[in-house]
CSV table of C-alpha atoms in Angstrom, one decimal:
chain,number,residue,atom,x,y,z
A,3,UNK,CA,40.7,21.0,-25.2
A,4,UNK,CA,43.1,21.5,-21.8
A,5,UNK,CA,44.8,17.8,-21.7
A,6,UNK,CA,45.7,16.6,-17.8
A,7,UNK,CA,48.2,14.3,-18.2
A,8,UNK,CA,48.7,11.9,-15.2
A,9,UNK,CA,52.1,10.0,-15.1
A,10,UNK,CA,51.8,6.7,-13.4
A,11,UNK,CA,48.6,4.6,-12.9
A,12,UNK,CA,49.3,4.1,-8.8
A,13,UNK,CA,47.0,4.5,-6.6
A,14,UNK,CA,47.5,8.3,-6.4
A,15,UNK,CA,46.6,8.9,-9.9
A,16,UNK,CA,44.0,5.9,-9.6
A,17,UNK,CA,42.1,8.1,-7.1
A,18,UNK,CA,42.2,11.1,-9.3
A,19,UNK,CA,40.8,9.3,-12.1
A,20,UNK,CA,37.9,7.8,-9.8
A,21,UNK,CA,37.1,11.4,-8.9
A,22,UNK,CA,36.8,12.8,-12.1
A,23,UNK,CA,35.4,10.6,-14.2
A,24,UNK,CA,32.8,9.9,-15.3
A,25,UNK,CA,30.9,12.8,-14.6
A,26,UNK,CA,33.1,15.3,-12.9
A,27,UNK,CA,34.9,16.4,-15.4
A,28,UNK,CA,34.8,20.1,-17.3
A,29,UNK,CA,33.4,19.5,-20.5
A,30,UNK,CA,36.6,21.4,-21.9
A,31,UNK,CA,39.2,18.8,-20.5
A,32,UNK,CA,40.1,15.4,-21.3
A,33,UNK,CA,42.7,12.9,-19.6
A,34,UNK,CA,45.7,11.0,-21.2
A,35,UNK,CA,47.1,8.8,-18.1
A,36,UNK,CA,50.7,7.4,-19.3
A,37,UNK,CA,52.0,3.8,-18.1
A,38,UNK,CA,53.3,1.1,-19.1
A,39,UNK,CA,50.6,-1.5,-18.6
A,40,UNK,CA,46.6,-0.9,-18.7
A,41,UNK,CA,45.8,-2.0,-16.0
A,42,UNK,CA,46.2,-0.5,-11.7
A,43,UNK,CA,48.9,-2.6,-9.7
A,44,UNK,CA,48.4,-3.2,-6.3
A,45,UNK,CA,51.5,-2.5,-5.3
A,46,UNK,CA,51.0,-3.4,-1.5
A,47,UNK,CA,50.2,-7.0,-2.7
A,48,UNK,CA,53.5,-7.3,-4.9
A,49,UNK,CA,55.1,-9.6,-2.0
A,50,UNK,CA,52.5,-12.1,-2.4
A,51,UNK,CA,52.9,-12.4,-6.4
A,52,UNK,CA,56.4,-12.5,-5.6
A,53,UNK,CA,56.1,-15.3,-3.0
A,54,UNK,CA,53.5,-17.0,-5.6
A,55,UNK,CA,50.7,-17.0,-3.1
A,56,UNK,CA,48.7,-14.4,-5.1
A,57,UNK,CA,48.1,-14.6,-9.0
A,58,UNK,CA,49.1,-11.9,-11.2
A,59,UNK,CA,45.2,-10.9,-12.2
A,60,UNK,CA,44.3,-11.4,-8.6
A,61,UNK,CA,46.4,-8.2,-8.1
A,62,UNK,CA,45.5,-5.8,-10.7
A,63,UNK,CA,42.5,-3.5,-11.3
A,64,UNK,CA,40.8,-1.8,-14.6
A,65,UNK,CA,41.2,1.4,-15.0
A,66,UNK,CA,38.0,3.7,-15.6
A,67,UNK,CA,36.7,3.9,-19.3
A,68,UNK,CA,35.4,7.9,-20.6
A,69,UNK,CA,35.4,8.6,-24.2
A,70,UNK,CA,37.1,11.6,-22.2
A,71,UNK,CA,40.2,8.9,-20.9
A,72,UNK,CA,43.1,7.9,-22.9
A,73,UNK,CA,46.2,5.9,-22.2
A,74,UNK,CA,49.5,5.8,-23.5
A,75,UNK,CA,52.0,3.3,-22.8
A,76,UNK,CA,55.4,3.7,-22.6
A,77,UNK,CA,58.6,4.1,-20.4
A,78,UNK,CA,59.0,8.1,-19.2
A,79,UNK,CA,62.2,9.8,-19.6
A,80,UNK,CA,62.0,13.4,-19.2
A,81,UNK,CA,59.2,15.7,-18.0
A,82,UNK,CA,60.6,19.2,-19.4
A,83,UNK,CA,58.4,21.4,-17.1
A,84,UNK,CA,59.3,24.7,-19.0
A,85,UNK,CA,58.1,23.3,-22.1
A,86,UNK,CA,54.8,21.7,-20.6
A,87,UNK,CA,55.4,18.4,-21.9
A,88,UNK,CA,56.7,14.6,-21.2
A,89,UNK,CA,59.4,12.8,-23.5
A,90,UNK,CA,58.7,9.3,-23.9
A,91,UNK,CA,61.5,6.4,-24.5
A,92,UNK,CA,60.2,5.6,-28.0
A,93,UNK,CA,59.8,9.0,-29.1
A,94,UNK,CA,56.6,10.1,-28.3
A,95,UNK,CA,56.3,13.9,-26.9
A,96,UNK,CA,52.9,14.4,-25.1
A,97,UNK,CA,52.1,18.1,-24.1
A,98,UNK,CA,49.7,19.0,-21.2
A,99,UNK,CA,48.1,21.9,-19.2
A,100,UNK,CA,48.3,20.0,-15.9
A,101,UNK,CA,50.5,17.4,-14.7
A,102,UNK,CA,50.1,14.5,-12.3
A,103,UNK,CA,53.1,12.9,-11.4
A,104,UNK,CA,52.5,9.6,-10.0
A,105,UNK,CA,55.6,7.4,-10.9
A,106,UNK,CA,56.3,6.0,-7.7
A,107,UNK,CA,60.1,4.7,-6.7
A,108,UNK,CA,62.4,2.3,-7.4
A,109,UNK,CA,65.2,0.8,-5.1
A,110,UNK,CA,67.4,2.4,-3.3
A,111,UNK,CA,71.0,0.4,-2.5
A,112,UNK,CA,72.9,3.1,-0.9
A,113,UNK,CA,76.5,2.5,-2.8
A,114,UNK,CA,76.2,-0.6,-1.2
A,115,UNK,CA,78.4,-2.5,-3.6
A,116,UNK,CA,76.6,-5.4,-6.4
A,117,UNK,CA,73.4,-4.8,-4.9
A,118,UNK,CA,71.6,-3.7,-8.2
A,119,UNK,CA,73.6,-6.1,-10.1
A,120,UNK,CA,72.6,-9.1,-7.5
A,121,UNK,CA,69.5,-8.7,-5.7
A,122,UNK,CA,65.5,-9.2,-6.9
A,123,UNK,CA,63.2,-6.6,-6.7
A,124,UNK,CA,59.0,-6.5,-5.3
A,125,UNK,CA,59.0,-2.8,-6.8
A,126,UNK,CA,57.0,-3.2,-10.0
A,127,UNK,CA,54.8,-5.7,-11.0
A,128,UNK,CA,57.4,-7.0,-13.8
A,129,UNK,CA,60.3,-7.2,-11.4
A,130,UNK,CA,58.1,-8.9,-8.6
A,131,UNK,CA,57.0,-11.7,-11.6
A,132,UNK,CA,61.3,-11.8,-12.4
A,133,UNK,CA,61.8,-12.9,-8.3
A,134,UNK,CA,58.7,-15.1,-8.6
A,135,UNK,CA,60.3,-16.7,-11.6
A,136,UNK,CA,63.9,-16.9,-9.7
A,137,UNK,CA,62.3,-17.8,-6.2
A,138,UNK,CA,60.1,-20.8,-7.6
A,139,UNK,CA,63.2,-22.0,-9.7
A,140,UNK,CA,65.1,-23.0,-6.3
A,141,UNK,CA,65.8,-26.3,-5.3
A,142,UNK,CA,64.7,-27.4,-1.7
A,143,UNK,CA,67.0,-26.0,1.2
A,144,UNK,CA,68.1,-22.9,-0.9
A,145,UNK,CA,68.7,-19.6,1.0
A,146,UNK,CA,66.9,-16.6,0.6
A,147,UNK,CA,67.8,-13.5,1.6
A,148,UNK,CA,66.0,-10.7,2.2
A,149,UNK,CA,67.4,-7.5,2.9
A,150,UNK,CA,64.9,-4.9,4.8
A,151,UNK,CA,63.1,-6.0,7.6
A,152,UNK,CA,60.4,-2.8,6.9
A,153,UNK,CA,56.7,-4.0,6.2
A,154,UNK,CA,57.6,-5.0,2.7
A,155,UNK,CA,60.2,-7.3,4.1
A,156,UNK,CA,58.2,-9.0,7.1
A,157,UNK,CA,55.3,-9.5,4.6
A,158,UNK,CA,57.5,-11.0,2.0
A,159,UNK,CA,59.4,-13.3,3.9
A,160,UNK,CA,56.5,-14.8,6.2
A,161,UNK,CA,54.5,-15.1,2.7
A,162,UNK,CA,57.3,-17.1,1.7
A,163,UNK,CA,57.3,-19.2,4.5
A,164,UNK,CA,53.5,-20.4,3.6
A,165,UNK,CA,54.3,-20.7,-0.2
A,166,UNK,CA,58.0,-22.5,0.5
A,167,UNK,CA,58.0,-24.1,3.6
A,168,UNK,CA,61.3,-25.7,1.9
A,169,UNK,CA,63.5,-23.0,2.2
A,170,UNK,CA,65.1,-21.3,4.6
A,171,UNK,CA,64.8,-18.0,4.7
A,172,UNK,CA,67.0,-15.1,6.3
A,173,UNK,CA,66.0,-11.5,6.8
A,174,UNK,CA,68.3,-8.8,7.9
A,175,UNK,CA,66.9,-6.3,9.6
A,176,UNK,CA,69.2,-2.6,10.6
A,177,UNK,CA,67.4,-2.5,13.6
A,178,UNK,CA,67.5,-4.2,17.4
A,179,UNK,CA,64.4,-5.4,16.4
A,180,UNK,CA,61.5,-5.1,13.9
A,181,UNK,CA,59.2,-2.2,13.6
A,182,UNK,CA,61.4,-0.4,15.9
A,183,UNK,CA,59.0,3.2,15.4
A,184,UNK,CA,56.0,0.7,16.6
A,185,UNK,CA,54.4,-0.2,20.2
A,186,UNK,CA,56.9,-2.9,21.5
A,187,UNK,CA,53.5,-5.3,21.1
A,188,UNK,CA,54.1,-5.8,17.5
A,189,UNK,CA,57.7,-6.3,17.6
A,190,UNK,CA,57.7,-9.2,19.8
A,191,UNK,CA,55.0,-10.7,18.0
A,192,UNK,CA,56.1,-10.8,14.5
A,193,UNK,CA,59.3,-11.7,15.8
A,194,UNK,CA,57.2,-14.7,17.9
A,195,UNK,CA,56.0,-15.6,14.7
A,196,UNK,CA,59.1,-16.0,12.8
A,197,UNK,CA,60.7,-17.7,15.8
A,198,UNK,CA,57.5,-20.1,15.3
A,199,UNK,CA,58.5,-20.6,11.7
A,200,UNK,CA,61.7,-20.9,11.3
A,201,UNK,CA,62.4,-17.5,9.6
A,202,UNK,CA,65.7,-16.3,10.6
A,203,UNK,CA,65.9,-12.5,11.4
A,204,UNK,CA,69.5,-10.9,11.5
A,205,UNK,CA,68.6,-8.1,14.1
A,206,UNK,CA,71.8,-5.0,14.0
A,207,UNK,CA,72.4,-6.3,10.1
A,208,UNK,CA,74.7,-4.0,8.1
A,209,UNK,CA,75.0,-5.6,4.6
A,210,UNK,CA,78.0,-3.8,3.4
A,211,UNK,CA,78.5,-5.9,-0.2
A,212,UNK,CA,76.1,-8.7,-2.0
A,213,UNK,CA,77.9,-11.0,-4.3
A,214,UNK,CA,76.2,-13.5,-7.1
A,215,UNK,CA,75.8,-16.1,-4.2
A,216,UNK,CA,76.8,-14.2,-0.6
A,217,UNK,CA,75.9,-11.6,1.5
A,218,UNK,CA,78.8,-9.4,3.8
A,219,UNK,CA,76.9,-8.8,6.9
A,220,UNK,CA,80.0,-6.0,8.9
A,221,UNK,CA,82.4,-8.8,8.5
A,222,UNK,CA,80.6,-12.5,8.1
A,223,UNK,CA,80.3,-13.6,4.8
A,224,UNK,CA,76.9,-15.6,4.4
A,225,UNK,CA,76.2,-18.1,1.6
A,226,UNK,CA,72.7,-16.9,-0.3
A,227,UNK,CA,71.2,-18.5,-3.6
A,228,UNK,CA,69.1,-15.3,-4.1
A,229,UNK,CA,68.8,-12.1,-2.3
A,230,UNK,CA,65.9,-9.9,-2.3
A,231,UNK,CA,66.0,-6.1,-2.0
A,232,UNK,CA,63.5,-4.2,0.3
A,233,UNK,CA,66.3,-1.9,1.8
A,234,UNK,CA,65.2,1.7,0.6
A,235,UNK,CA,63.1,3.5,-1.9
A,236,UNK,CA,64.1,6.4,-3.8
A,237,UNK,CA,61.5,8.5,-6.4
A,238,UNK,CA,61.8,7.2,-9.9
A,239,UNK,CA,65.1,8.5,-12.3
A,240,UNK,CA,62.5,11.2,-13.9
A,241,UNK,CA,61.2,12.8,-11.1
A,242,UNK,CA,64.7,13.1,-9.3
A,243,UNK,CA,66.0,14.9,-12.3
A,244,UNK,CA,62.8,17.4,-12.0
A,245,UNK,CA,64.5,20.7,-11.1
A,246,UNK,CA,63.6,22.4,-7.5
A,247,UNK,CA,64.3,21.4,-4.0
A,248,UNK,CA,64.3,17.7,-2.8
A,249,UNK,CA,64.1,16.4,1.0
A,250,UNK,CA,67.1,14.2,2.2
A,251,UNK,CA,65.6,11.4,0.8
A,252,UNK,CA,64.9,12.5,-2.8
A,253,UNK,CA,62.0,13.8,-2.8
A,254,UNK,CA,59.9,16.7,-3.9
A,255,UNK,CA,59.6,19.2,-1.7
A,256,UNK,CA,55.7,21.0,-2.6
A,257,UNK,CA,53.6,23.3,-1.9
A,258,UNK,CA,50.6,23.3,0.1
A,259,UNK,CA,48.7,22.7,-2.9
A,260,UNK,CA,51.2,19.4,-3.4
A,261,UNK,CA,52.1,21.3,-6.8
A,262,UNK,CA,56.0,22.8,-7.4
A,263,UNK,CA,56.9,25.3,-6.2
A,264,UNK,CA,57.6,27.8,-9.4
A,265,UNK,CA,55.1,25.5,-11.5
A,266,UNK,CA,51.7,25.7,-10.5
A,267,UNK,CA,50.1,23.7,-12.8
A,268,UNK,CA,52.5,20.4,-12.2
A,269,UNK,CA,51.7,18.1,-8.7
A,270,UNK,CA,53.4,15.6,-7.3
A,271,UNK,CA,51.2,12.8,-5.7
A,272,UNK,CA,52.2,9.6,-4.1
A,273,UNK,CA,55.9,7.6,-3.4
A,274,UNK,CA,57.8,11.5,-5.0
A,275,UNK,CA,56.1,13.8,-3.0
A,276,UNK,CA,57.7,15.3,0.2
A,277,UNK,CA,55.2,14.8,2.9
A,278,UNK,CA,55.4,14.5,6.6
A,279,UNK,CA,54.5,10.7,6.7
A,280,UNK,CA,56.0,7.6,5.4
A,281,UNK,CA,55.1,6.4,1.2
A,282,UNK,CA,52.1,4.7,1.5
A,283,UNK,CA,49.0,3.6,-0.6
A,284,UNK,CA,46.9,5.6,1.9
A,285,UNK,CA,49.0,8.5,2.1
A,286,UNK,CA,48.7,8.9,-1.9
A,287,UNK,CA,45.5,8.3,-1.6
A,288,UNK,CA,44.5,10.9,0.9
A,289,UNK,CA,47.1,13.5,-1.1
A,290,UNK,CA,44.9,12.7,-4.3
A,291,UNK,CA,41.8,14.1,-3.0
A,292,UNK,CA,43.6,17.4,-2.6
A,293,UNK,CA,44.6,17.5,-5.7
A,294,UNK,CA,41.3,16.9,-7.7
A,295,UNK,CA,39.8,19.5,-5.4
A,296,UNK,CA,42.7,22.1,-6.1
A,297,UNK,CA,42.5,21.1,-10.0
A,298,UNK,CA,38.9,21.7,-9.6
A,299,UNK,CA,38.7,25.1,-8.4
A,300,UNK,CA,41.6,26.4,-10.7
A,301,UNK,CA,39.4,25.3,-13.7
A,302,UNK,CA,36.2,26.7,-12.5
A,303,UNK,CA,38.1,30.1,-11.6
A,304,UNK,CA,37.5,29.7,-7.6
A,305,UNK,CA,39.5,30.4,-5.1
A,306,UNK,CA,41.9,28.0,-3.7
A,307,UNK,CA,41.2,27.2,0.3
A,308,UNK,CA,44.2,29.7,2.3
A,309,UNK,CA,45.3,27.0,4.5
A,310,UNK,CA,45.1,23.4,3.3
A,311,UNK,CA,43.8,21.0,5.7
A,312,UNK,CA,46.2,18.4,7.3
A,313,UNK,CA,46.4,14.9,5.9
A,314,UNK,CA,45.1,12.2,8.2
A,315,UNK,CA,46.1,8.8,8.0
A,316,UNK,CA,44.4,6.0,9.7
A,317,UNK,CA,47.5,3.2,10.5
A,318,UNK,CA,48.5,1.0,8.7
A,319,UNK,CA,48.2,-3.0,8.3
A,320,UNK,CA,50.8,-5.7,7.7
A,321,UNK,CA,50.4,-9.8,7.3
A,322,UNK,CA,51.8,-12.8,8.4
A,323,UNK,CA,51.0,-15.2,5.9
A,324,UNK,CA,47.5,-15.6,4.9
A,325,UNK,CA,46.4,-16.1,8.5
A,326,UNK,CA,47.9,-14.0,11.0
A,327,UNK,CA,48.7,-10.6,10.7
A,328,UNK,CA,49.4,-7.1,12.8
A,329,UNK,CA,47.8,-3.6,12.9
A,330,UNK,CA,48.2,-0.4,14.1
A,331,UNK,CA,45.2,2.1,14.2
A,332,UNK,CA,44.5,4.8,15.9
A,333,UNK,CA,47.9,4.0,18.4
A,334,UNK,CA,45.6,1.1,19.2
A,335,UNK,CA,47.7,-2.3,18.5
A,336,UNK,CA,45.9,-5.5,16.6
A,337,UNK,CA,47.3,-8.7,16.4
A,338,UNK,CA,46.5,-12.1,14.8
A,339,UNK,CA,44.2,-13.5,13.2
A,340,UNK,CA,41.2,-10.2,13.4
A,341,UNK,CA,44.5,-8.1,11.4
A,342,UNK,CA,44.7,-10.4,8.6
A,343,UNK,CA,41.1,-10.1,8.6
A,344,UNK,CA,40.8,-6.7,8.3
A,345,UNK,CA,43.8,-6.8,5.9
A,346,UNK,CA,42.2,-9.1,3.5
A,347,UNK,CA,38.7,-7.3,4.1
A,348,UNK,CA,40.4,-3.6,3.2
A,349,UNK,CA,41.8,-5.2,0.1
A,350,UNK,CA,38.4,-6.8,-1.2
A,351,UNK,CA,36.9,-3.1,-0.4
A,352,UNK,CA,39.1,-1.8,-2.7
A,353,UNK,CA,39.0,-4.0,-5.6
A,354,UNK,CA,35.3,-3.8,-5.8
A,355,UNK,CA,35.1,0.1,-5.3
A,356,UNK,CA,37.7,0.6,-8.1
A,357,UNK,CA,37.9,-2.0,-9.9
């Protein structure tokens, strides 16, 4: 029996599962998916379980069941690509034919100095329940910090608002202004909308040290209670260790058939992968539907398309709270309340398609 292992249950790996199963898989191949919970975050709603304006279960979907489907949990740490098989923290040594790797990232603090010791995480579902825990501990008039004013910043912090209208909240942004890379449009209005409600943004920031209770902005020294980190991503220890060429941010440079380069058989999908566009759900999504077809025609013996067709994304959404929010589609800009309502429309899509 050929075994496809698929590392990470993201929404990369997620779609690959959705495509194969239950019916459109070779009778001769079977699928172990290795995580470390059974279930799919929704990883673009981790602010909101953070903030504590979404429920854990409200943000996780089942995977697909196939007498053909296994999972193993565990924590990864080594894929040995020679060898054709994945090393497990407890142990465990799980060989495969072909390889998904779908583990995502984790934080990226740039030498910045105490900045994994000190700051809370949205990254994975167990981190973003740690800053939950820490955030809903605080005492009214605390400051939190939050460093990254990227989509994952703006969403936490006006989530926040709504959830803790008691705090007061700081986020430091590199940038003259927010969404700098966007139509003007949105800038000033999720800056309006902080100016509205009292969220502070520290436009120009450059946070060069985070202590146990401050933050060195070039050379102020600001009094925090907690800090949260939403400052850069880089791919996950396992896949930076893979061997091969990387981009300048870490990542895996493929090739058009999003596998490596000397290893046909192993693809990269999602948050690791080297691609012309910035991480996204959609983007994995998109790059997943490559894959299965590529994985398809290698089993059946076909021939693989000569030029791979380009990857079209659609724009992307953001929210201000549960009742405001900002979109970008098709270089058309969408404010207010009609882009949290698409926002909260896409995400009920998807929970009952895959879920």
């Amino acid at each position: 029996m050929r075994k496809l292992v698929l590392l990470g249950g993201g929404y990369g790996n997620m779609r690959v599962l959705l495509r194969l199963l239950p019916n459109n898989l070779p009778d001769d191949v079977e699928i172990i998916l290795i995580d470390r919970t059974p279930f799919h975050s929704l990883k673009t709603e981790f602010y909101a379980l953070a903030a504590g304006t979404s429920s854990d279960n409200e943000i996780r979907v089942a995977f697909p069941e196939s007498d053909k489907f296994t999972i193993t949990y565990g924590e990864i740490s080594k894929i040995d690509v020679d060898n054709k098989h994945v090393l497990l923290e407890d142990g465990q040594e799980i060989a495969y034919d072909d390889l998904v790797i779908g583990l995502g990232c984790e934080d990226k603090y740039h030498g910045v100095p105490g900045a994994e010791e000190f700051t809370y995480s949205i990254q994975t579902i167990g981190r973003s329940r740690e800053t939950y825990s820490k955030i809903g501990g605080l005492a009214a008039g605390s400051v939190v910090g939050i460093v990254g004013a990227g989509l994952s910043g703006i969403e936490l912090a006006s989530e926040l608002r709504e959830s803790r209208p008691d705090l007061r909240i700081k986020l430091f942004d590199r940038s003259p202004r927010v969404l700098r890379d966007f139509p003007e449009r949105l800038s000033n209005y999720v800056k309006k909308w902080f100016d509205t409600h009292d969220v502070e943004i520290v436009s120009n920031s450059n946070i060069t040290e985070v202590g146990a209770h401050e933050l060195y902005n070039h050379e102020e020294v600001i009094p925090v209670d907690v800090v949260v980190w939403t400052a850069g991503i880089q791919p996950a220890a396992p896949v930076r260790a893979l061997p091969g060429e990387k981009d300048s941010s870490g990542r895996v440079i493929l090739t058009q058939y999003h596998d490596l380069p000397d290893y046909e058989n192993v693809f990269v999908v999602g948050d690791c992968a080297s691609l012309p566009f910035a991480p996204s759900a959609q983007l994995a999504e998109e790059q997943a539907e490559q894959i299965v077809k590529v994985l398809r025609a290698r089993w059946n013996n076909e021939p693989l398309l000569e030029v791979m067709p380009d990857i079209k994304l659609k724009g992307f959404m953001g929210s201000l709270g549960k009742k405001q929010g900002f979109a970008y589609l098709a270089d058309i800009s969408v404010t207010g309340r009609i882009a949290r309502l698409m926002k909260s429309g896409l995400l009920w899509m998807y929970k009952r398609h895959n879920g």
